[in-house]
Every structure is written in structure tokens, then in C-alpha cells.
CSV table of C-alpha atoms in Angstrom, one decimal:
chain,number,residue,atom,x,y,z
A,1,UNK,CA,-26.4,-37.4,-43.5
A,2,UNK,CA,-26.1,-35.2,-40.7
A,3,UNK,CA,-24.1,-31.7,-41.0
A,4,UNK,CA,-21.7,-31.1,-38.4
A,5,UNK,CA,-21.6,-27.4,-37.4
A,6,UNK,CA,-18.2,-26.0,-36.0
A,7,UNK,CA,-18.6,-23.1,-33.7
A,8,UNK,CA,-15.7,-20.5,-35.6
A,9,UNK,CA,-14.9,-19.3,-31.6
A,10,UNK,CA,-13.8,-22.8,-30.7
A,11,UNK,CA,-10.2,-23.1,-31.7
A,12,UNK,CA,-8.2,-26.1,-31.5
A,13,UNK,CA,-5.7,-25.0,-29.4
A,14,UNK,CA,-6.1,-22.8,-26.2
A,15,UNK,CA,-3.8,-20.9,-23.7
A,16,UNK,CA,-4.0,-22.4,-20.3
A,17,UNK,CA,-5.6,-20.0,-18.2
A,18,UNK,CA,-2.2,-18.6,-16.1
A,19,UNK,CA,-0.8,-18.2,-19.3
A,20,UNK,CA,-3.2,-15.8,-20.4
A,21,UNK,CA,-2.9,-14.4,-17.0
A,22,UNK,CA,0.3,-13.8,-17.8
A,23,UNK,CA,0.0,-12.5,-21.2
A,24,UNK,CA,-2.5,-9.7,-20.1
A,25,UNK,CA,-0.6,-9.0,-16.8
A,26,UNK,CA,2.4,-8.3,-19.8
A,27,UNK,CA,0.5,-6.0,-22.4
A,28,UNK,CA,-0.3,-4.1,-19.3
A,29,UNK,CA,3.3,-3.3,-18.5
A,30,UNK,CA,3.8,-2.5,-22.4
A,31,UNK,CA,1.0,-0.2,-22.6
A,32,UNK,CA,1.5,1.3,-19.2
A,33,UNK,CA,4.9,2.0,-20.1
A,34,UNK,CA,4.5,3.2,-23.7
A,35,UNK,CA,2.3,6.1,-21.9
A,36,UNK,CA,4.9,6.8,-18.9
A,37,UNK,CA,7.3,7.1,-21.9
A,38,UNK,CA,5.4,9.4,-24.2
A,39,UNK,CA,6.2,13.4,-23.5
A,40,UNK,CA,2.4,13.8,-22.3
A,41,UNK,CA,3.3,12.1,-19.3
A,42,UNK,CA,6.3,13.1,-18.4
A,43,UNK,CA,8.4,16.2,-17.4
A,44,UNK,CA,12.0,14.8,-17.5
A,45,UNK,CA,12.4,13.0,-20.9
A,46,UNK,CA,12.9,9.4,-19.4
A,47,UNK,CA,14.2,6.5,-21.4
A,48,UNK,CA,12.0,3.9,-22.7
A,49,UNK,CA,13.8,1.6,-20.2
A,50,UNK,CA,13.3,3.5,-17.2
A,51,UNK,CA,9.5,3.8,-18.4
A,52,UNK,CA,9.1,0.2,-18.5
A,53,UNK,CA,10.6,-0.5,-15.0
A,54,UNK,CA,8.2,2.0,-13.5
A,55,UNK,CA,5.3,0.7,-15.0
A,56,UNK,CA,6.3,-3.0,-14.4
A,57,UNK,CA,6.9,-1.9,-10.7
A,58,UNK,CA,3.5,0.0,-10.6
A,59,UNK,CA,1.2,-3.3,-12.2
A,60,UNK,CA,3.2,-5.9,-9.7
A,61,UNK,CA,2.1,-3.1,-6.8
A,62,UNK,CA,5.9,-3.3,-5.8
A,63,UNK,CA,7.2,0.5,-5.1
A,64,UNK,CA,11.1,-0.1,-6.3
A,65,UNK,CA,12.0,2.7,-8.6
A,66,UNK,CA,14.4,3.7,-11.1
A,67,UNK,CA,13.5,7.9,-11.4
A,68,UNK,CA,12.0,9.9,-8.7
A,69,UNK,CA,8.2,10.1,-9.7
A,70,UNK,CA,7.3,12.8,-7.8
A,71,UNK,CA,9.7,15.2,-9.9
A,72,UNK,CA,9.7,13.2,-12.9
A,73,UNK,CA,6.3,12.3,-13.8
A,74,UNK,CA,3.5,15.3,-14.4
A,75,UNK,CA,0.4,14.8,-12.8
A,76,UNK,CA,-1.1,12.7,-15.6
A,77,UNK,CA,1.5,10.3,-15.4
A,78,UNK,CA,1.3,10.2,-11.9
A,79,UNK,CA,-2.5,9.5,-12.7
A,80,UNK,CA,-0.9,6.7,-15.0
A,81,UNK,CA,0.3,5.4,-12.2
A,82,UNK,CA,-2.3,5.2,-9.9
A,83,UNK,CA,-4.2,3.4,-12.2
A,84,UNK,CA,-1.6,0.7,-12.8
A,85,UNK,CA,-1.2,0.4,-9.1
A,86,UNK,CA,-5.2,0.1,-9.0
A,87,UNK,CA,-5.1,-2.2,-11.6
A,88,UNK,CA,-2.1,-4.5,-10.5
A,89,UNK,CA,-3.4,-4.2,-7.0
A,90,UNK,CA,-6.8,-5.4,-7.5
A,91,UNK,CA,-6.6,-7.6,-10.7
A,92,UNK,CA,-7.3,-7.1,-14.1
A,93,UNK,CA,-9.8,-9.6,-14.1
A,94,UNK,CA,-11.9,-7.9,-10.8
A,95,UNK,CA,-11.9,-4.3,-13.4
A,96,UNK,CA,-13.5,-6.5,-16.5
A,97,UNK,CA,-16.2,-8.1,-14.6
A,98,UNK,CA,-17.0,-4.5,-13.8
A,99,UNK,CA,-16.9,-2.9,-17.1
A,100,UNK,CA,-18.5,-6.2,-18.2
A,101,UNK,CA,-21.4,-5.8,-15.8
A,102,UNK,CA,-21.7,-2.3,-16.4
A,103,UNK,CA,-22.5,-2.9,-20.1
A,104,UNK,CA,-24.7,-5.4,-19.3
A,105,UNK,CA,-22.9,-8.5,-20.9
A,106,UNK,CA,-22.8,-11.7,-18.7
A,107,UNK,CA,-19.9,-13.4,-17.8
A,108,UNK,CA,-18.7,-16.2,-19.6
A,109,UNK,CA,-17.2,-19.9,-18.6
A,110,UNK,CA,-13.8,-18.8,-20.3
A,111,UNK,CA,-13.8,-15.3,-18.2
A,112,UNK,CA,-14.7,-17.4,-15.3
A,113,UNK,CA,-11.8,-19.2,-15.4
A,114,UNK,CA,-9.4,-16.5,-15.7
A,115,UNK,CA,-11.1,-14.7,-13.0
A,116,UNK,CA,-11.1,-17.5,-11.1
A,117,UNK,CA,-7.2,-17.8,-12.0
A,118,UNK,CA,-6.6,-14.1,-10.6
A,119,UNK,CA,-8.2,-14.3,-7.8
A,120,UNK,CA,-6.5,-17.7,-6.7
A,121,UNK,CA,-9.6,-19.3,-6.1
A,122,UNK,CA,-10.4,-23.2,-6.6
A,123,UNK,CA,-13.7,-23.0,-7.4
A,124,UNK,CA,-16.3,-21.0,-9.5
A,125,UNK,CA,-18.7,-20.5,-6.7
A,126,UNK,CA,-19.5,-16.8,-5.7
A,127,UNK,CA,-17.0,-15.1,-8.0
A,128,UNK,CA,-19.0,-12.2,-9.0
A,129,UNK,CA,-20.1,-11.4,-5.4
A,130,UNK,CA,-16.0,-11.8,-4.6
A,131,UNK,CA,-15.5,-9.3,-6.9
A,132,UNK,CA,-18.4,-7.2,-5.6
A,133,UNK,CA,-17.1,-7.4,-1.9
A,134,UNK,CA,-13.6,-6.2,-3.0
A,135,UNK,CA,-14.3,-3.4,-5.3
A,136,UNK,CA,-16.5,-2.4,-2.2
A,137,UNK,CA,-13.5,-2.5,-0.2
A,138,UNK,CA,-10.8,-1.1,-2.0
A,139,UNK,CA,-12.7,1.9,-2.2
A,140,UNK,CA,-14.4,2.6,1.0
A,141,UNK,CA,-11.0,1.8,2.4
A,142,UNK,CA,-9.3,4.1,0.1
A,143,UNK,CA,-11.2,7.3,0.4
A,144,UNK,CA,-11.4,6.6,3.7
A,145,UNK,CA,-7.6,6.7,4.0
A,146,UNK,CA,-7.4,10.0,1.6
A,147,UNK,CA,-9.7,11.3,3.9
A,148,UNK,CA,-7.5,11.3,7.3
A,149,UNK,CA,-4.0,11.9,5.0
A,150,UNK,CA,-5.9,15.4,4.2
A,151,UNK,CA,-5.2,15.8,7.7
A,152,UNK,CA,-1.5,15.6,7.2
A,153,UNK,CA,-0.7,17.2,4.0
A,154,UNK,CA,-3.4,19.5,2.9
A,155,UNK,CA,-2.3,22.0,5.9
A,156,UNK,CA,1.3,21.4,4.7
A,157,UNK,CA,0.7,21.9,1.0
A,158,UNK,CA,-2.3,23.2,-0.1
A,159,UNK,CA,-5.4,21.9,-1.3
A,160,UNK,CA,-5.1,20.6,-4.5
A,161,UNK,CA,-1.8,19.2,-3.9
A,162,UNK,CA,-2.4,17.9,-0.3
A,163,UNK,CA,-5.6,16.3,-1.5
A,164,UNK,CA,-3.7,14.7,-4.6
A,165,UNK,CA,-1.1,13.4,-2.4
A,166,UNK,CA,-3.5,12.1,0.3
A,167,UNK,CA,-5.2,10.0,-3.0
A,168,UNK,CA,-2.0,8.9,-4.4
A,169,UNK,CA,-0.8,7.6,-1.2
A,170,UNK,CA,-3.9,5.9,0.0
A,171,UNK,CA,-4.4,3.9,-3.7
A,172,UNK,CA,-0.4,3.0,-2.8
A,173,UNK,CA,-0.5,2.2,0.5
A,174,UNK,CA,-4.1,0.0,0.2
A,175,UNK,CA,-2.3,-2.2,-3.0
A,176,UNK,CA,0.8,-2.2,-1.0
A,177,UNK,CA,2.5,-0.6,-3.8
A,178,UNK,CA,5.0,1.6,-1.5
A,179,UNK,CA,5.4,4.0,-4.4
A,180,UNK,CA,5.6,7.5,-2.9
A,181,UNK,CA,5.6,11.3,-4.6
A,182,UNK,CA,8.6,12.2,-1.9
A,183,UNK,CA,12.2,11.2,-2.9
A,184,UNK,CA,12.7,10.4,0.7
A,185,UNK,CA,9.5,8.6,1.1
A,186,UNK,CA,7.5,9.4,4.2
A,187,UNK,CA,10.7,10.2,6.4
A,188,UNK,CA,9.7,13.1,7.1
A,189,UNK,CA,6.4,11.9,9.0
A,190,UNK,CA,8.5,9.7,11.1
A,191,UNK,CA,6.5,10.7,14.3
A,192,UNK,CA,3.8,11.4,13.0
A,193,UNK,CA,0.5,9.6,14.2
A,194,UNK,CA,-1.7,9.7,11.3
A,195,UNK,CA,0.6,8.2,9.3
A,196,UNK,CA,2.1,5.9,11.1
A,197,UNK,CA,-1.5,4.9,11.5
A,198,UNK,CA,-3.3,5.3,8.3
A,199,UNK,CA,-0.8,3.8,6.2
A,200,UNK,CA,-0.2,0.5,7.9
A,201,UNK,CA,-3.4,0.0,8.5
A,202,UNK,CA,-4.2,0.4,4.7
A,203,UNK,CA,-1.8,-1.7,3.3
A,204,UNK,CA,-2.3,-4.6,6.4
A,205,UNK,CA,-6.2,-4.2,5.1
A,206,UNK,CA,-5.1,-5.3,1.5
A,207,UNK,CA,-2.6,-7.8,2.2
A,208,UNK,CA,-5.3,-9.9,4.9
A,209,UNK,CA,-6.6,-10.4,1.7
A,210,UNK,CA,-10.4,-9.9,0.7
A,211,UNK,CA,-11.7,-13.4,1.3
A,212,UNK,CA,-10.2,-13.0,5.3
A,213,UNK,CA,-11.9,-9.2,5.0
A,214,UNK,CA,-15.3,-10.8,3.5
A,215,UNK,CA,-15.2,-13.2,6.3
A,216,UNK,CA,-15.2,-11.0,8.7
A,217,UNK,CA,-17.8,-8.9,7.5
A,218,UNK,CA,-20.2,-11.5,7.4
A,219,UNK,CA,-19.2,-13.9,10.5
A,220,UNK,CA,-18.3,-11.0,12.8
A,221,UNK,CA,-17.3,-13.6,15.3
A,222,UNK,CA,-14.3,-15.7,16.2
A,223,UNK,CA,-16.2,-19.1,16.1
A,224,UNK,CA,-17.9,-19.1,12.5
A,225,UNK,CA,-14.3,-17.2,10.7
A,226,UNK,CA,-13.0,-20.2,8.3
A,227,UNK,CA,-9.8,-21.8,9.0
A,228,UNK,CA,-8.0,-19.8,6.0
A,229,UNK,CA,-9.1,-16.4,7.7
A,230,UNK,CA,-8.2,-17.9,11.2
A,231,UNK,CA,-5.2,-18.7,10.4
A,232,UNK,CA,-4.4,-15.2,8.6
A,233,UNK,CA,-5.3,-13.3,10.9
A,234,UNK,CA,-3.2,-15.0,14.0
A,235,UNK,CA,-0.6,-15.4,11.7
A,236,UNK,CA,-0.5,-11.6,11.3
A,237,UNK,CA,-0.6,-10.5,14.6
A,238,UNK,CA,2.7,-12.8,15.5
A,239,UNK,CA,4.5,-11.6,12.6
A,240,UNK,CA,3.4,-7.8,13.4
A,241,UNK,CA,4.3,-8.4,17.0
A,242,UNK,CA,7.8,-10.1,16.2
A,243,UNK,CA,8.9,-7.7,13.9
A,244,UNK,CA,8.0,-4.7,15.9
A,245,UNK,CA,10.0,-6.1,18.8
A,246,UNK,CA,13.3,-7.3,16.7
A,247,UNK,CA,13.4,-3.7,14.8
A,248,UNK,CA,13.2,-1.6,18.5
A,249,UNK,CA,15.4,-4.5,19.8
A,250,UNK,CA,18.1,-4.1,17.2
A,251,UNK,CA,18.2,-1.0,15.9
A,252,UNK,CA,17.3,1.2,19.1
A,253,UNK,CA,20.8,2.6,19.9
A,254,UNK,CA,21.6,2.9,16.2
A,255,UNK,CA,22.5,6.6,15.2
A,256,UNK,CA,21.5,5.9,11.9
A,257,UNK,CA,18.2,5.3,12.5
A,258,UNK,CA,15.7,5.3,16.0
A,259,UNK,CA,19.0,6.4,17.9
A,260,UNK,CA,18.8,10.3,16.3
A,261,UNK,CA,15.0,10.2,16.9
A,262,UNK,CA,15.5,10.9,20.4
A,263,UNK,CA,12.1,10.7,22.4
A,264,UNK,CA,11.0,6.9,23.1
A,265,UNK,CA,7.6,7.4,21.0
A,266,UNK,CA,9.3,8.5,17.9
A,267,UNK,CA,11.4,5.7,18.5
A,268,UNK,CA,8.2,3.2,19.1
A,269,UNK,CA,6.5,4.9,16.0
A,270,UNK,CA,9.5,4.1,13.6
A,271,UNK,CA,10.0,0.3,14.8
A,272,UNK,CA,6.1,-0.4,14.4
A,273,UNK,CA,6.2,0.9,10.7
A,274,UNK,CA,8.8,-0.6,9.6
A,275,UNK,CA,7.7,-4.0,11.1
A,276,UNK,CA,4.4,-3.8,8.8
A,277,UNK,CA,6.2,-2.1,5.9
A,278,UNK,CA,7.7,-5.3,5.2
A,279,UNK,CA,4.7,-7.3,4.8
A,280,UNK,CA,4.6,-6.2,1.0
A,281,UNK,CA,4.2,-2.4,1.7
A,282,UNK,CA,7.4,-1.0,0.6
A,283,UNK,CA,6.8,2.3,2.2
A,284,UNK,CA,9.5,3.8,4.9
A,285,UNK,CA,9.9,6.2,7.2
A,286,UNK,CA,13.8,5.5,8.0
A,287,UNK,CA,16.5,4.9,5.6
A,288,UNK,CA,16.8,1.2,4.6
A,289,UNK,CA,20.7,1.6,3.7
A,290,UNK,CA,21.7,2.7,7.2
A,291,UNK,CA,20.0,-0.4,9.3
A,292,UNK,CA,22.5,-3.0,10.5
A,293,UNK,CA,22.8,-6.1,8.7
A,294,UNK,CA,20.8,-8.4,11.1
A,295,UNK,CA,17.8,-5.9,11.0
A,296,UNK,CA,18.2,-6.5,6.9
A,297,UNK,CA,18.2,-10.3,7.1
A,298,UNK,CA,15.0,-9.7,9.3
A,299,UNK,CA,13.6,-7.3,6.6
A,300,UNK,CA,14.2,-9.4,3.9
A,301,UNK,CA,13.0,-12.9,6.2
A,302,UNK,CA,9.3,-10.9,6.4
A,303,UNK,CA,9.4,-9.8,3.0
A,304,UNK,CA,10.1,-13.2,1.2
A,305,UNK,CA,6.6,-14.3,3.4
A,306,UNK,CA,4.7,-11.8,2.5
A,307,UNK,CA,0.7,-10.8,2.9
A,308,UNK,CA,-2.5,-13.2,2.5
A,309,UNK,CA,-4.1,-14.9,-0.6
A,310,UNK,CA,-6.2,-13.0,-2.5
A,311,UNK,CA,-4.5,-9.7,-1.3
A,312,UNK,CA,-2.8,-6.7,-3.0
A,313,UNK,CA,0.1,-8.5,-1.3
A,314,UNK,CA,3.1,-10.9,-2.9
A,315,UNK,CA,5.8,-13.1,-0.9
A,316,UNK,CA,4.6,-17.3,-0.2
A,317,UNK,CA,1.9,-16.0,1.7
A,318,UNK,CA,1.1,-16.4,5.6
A,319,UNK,CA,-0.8,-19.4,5.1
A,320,UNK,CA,2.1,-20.7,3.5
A,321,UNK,CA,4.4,-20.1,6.4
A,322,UNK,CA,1.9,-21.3,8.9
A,323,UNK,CA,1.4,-24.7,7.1
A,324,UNK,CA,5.3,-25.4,6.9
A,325,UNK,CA,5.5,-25.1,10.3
A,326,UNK,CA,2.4,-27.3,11.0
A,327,UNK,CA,4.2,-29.7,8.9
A,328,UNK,CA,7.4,-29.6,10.6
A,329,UNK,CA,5.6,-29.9,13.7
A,330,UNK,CA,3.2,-32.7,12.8
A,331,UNK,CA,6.9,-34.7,11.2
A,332,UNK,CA,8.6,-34.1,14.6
A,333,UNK,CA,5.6,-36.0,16.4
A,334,UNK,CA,5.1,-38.5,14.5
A,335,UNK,CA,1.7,-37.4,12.9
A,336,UNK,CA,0.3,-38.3,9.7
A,337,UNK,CA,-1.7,-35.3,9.6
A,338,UNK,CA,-1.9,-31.4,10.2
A,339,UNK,CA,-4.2,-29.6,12.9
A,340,UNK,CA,-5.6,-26.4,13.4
A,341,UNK,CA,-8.3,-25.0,15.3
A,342,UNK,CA,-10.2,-27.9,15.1
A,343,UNK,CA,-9.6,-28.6,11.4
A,344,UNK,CA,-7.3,-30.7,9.1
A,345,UNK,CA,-5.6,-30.1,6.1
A,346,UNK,CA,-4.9,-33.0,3.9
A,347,UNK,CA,-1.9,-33.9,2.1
A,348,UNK,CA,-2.2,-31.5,-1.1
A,349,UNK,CA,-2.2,-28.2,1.1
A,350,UNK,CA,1.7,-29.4,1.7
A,351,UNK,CA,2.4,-30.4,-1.4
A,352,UNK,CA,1.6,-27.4,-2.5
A,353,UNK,CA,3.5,-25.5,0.2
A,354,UNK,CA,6.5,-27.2,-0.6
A,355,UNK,CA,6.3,-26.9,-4.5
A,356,UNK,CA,5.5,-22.7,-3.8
A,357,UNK,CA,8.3,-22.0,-1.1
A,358,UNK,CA,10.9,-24.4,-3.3
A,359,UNK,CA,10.1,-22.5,-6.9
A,360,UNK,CA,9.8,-19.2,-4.4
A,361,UNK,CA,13.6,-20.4,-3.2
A,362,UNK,CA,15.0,-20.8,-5.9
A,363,UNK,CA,13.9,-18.2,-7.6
A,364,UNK,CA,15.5,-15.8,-5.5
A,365,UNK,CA,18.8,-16.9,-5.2
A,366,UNK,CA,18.5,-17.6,-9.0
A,367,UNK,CA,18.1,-13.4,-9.4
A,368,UNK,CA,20.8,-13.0,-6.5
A,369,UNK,CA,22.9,-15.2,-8.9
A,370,UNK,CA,22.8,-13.6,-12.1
A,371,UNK,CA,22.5,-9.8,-10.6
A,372,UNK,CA,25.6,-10.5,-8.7
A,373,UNK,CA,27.2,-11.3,-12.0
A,374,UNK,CA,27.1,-8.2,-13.8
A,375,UNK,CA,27.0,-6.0,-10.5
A,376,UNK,CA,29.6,-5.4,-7.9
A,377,UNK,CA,27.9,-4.1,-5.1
A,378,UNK,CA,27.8,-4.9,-2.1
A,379,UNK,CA,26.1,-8.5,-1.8
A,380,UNK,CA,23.3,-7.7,1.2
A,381,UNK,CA,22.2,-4.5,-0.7
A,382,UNK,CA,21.8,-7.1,-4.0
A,383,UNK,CA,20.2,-9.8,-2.0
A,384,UNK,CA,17.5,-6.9,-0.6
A,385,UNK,CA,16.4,-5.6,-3.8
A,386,UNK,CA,16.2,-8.8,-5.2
A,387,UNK,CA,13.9,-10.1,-2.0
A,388,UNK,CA,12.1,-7.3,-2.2
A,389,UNK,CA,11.5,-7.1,-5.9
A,390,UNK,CA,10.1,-10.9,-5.5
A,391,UNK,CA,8.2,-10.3,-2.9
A,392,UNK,CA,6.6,-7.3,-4.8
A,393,UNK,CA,7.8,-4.9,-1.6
A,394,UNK,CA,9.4,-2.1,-2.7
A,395,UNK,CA,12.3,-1.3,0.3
A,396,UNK,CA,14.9,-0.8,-1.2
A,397,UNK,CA,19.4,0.2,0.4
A,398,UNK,CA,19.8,2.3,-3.2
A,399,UNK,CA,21.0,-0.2,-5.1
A,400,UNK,CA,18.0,-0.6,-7.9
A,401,UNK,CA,19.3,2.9,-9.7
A,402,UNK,CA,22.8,1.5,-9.6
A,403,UNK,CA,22.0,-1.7,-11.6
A,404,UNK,CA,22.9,-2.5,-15.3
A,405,UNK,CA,20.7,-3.4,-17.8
A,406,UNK,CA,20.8,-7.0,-17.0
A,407,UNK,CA,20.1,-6.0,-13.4
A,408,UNK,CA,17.1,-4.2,-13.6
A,409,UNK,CA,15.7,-6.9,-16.0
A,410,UNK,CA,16.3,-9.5,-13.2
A,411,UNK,CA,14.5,-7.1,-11.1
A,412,UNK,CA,11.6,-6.6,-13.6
A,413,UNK,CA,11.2,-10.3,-14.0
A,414,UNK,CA,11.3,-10.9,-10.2
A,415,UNK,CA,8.8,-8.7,-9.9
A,416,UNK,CA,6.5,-9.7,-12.6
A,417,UNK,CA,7.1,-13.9,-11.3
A,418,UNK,CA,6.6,-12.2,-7.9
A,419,UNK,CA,2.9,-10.7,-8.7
A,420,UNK,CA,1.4,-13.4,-11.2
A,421,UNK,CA,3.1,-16.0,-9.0
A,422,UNK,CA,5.5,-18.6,-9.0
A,423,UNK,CA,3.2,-20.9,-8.9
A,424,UNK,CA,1.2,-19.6,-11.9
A,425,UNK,CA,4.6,-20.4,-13.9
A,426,UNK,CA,4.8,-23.6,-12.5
A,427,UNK,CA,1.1,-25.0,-13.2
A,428,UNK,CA,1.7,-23.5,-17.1
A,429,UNK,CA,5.1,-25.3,-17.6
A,430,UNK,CA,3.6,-29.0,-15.8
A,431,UNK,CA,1.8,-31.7,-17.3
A,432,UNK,CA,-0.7,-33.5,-15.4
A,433,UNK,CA,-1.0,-37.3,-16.4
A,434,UNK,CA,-2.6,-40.5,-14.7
A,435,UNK,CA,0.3,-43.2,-14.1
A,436,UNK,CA,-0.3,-46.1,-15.2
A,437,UNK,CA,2.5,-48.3,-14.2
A,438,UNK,CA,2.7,-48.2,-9.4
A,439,UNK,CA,6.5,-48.3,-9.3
A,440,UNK,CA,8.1,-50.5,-5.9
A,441,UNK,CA,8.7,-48.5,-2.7
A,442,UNK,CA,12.4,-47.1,-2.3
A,443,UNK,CA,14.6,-46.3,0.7
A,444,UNK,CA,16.4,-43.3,0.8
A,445,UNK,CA,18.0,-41.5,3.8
A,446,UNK,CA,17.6,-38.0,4.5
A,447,UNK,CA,18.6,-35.7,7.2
């Protein structure tokens, strides 16, 4: 009689890969916010709950905040910090193939999953080299940024503080965190050009995503880019462009904001950061809570879209706008199928673009819903942070420190279903089964 050996590892039940996403995506937050909380870490004696908001804000790379960090947290938790940013930013995933390589131990089918999970890949070919090409990145990018920022602060403030700030806010700015050591933000380096420079172009680096930033390492032309990256980086431009227009356009002759700058390139400076900012950033250099209402629609229409795929940055995703309008297009011409630069996409891309912007939809006004329950505020301000917490930006009108309890725990979980992504929750909660019985076509009228 054969023996039948039971390897002791092999359970008979297992989490579905975005579920233990999830779960370690959660006991990050805990820990993170169990050291935030502790006395070493902090110089004002903050709640456990306003602990736990910063470090679920800091892992989702978001920037929406509770406590002023700068004059709260001491320079280890500020450290804390970065490293949740880093963390959140990059994946957890990316950081345990790296201690994993660096011991030596090789990487498993069940971690390939999970990484391939994280990274929002569909297939397991040339993960490790993925992770490679974006650890490369982060960092060159980063220090790079630290670098020029020295620039800025270390003359104002000294060296070891400049050069702290100039690493804080290039690890922020790359993960498109938008968390910030000044309670006013960067306001006060609203004309100034290294900033206005650096910055955006860290956190536009992070949210093309590091399969568009791979691409065009390797390609370094137009012709041999993939569709994806094409598509990403067009996409960006146009909302770049748009949004720089519509912020000059609409809020030029407000006294609130560009009207008191007074010279036209302060003016330009202000609109093209705060048309980038959007895109996930969170960082500002104007006050959110004195823009009309039409610039805040417009703010919150860029935020809800977001960055790129496999980026430091939340929202639907570019892509994900691009491919609804190809749809919507292609429907309006009577076409059975989408084109792009000489390529098609098949029927599953807009599936899935549907079932993302729908759960993405609803969602949102789910959290505008239940926040506007227990808070009386005014309803745009609520609608912002809610947006913004979703689409893991961080802008903010002040209302996040006004909020309940129940408030900031819609703004925790927006911000959390915002970075592991709705569609992560959806996949977990689904089935997939083979029909067996072809049901008889229906009419129904829409429209």
C-alpha cells in the first residue's frame, strides 16, 4: 500500500491573494500607528486615534492629516513616517523581495503571486527585474530630488534641518504622499522655481508609473514604447495641460489666491502646481479653502482619475479614463472595437474599466453619504476630502480636523479602498464560475 505524504505547509484553505494584500497593507497601519502613538515618537501626546489616521494616511501615500507633523511628531517619528510613505509608496511586496534577495532566499510561487498582486501585474514574467528597475528608480529619483531641495532650504534653515527637510520632502513628493513638515505646506515657496519644479516633477515621475518609466529607459523612442506607456504618457500631458489652463483661467483675478500674487510668473507658477498637485500629489502652494467652487469641482474631477498603474499614485488611473472615452467613442461610431496607435484592446479591458470607475463611483458618494450624516459642514468641503482621501491625494479645504469619529473612519477606509484598490475588494468578494446553462437574448432600452 502506498503512503500518502501531506506536506504540513499546504493548508486546506487559503487567502486569496488581494486579501492578503489587504491584510498586510492593515498590520502595517496598526504597527505604524502603535509607534506614532508611543511617547518615543512623539512630542505632543497624541491620541491613539489621531496616531492611526496619520499612519493610515502615511501607508495609502495620501498626505490628509489630523495633527500638524511637523510640530507634533520628533524627528523619529517623522522618520516613522517616511518609512511608511516609502513603504506604502512603493509596496510592501517590492521591500520583501529585497530583504528576501538580500538573505539569499529565493522567491517562492506563493510570494510571486502576491507580488504580482501589488504590483498590478497579469503575469509572472520579469517580476524580480520589475522590482529591480523600481527600487532603482525611487532612489536615484529621490536623492536626486533631496539634492536640488538643499538648494531651497538648507540656506533657509541650516544644515541638518534643511537637509532633513529636503529628504522628507523628496520621499513625499516621489510617493505622492503630499505630507509636508510646514503647517501651511509649501505656500511659502509659491514663486519659487526649484520647487515648483522639483516637486512636480517627482511626484509626475512616480505616478507615470514604473512600467511607463522602465519603458522608456529601455525603448528610448516613440515607435518601440508599448501601448500602456503610450497611452500614459499622452494622457498626461493633456491632463497637465488642461488643468494648468482651467486653474489660471479661473482663478486668475481671485484675491484669494493668484490675484494677491501680483507678478504674472508667480501667477503661472501657482496654476502649474496646482494643476499637477492633483494628480495624487496632495502638496499645495495656495490655500485649497479659498478657490472658487468650479476650480474645486475641477480639483476633485483630476483627483478622482488619478496617476498610472503601477505608480505611487491612486484615482481609476489614466489608462482608465483614456479607455472610457475610446469606448464612448468607438459606441458613438458604430464600432465593435477600440483603437489606439495602431493597436486594439479587446472587450475585457472595458469590462474592466467599467467595473473599476462603477465600484470607484460608488464608493465615493457612498463616503460623501455617510460623512455628510454625522457632519454638518459645508457639503463641497465634505465631497473634497472625501475625493481626495479616495484618490489617496491629500488636498484638503480644512475640513479632515473638523470630522467626528465616524468621519475620519470614512476617511481612513477611503483611503485604505483608495491604495489597495477597489478593484482588489471586488476580485476578493466575486466568484468566478463557468455557466452552464446560455440564457435567450433580451431587449432592454437604455438611453
Amino acid at each position: 500500500m502506498k503512503a500518502i505524504y501531506r506536506n504540513p505547509g499546504q493548508k486546506w484553505w487559503r487567502l486569496p491573494p488581494p486579501a492578503v494584500l489587504v491584510l498586510i497593507y492593515f498590520t502595517l497601519i496598526v504597527v505604524g500607528a502603535l509607534v506614532l502613538w508611543s511617547p518615543l515618537a512623539n512630542k505632543a501626546g497624541i491620541t491613539l486615534a489621531d496616531a492611526l489616521f496619520t499612519s493610515t494616511s502615511a501607508v495609502t501615500v495620501t498626505g490628509l492629516s489630523v495633527v500638524d507633523v511637523g510640530s507634533t511628531f520628533n524627528f523619529l517619528g517623522q522618520l516613522v513616517i517616511v518609512v511608511l510613505i516609502q513603504m506604502g509608496g512603493l509596496g510592501l511586496m517590492t521591500f520583501a523581495v529585497l530583504l528576501l534577495s538580500a538573505l539569499g532566499i529565493p522567491l517562492g510561487m506563493p510570494q510571486r503571486i502576491i507580488l504580482r498582486e501589488d504590483l498590478n501585474q497579469s503575469s509572472f514574467y520579469n517580476l524580480t527585474s520589475l522590482v529591480q528597475a523600481i527600487l532603482k528608480i525611487a532612489f536615484i529619483a529621490e536623492a536626486v530630488g533631496a539634492l536640488f531641495l538643499c538648494f531651497v532650504f538648507v540656506p533657509e534653515m541650516g544644515w541638518s534641518r534643511g537637509i532633513w527637510q529636503a529628504i522628507f520632502h523628496s520621499v513625499s513628493a516621489f510617493n505622492n504622499a503630499g505630507f509636508s513638515l510646514f503647517p501651511d505646506n509649501l505656500t511659502n515657496w509659491v514663486g519659487d522655481p526649484i520647487v515648483n519644479l522639483v516637486i512636480p516633477a517627482l511626484f509626475i515621475l512616480g505616478g507615470l508609473g514604473f512600467i511607463v518609466l522602465a519603458d522608456v529607459w529601455e525603448k528610448r523612442s516613440w515607435h518601440g514604447l508599448s501601448l500602456h506607456s503610450k497611452l500614459m504618457l499622452v494622457g498626461t500631458v493633456v491632463l497637465i495641460l488642461f488643468g494648468w489652463m482651467m486653474f489660471a483661467v479661473l482663478e486668475w483675478h481671485n484675491p484669494s489666491t493668484l490675484g494677491h500674487l501680483g507678478t504674472t510668473p508667480s501667477k503661472i507658477w501657482a496654476s502649474w502646481f496646482q494643476a499637477v498637485s492633483p494628480r495624487t500629489a496632495g502638496f499645495n502652494t495656495i490655500d485649497y479653502a479659498d478657490v472658487h467652487e468650479s476650480t474645486a469641482l475641477m480639483t476633485m474631477t483630476l483627483m478622482l482619475v488619478g496617476g498610472g498603474s503601477t505608480s505611487t499614485a491612486g484615482g481609476i488611473k489614466v489608462t482608465t479614463l483614456i479607455v472610457l472615452i475610446l469606448a464612448t467613442i468607438a459606441f458613438f461610431r458604430r464600432s465593435t472595437s477600440l483603437h489606439a496607435f495602431g493597436r486594439s484592446m479587446g472587450s475585457d479591458e472595458v469590462f474592466k474599466v467599467m467595473a473599476l470607475t462603477t465600484i470607484s463611483i460608488l464608493l465615493v458618494l457612498t463616503g460623501i453619504f455617510v460623512t455628510s450624516i454625522s457632519h454638518d459642514g459645508e457639503f463641497l468641503d465634505l465631497a473634497f476630502e472625501v475625493t481626495s482621501a479616495f484618490g489617496t491625494v491629500g488636498l484638503s479645504r480644512g475640513a479632515t480636523a473638523d470630522l467626528d469619529l465616524t468621519g475620519r473612519s470614512v476617511i481612513m477606509l477611503m483611503m485604505f479602498l483608495g491604495r489597495v484598490g477597489p478593484l482588489t475588494i471586488g476580485f476578493f468578494l466575486a466568484t468566478q464560475s463557468v455557466p452552464r446553462v446560455r440564457y435567450p437574448d433580451g431587449k432592454i432600452y437604455l438611453g
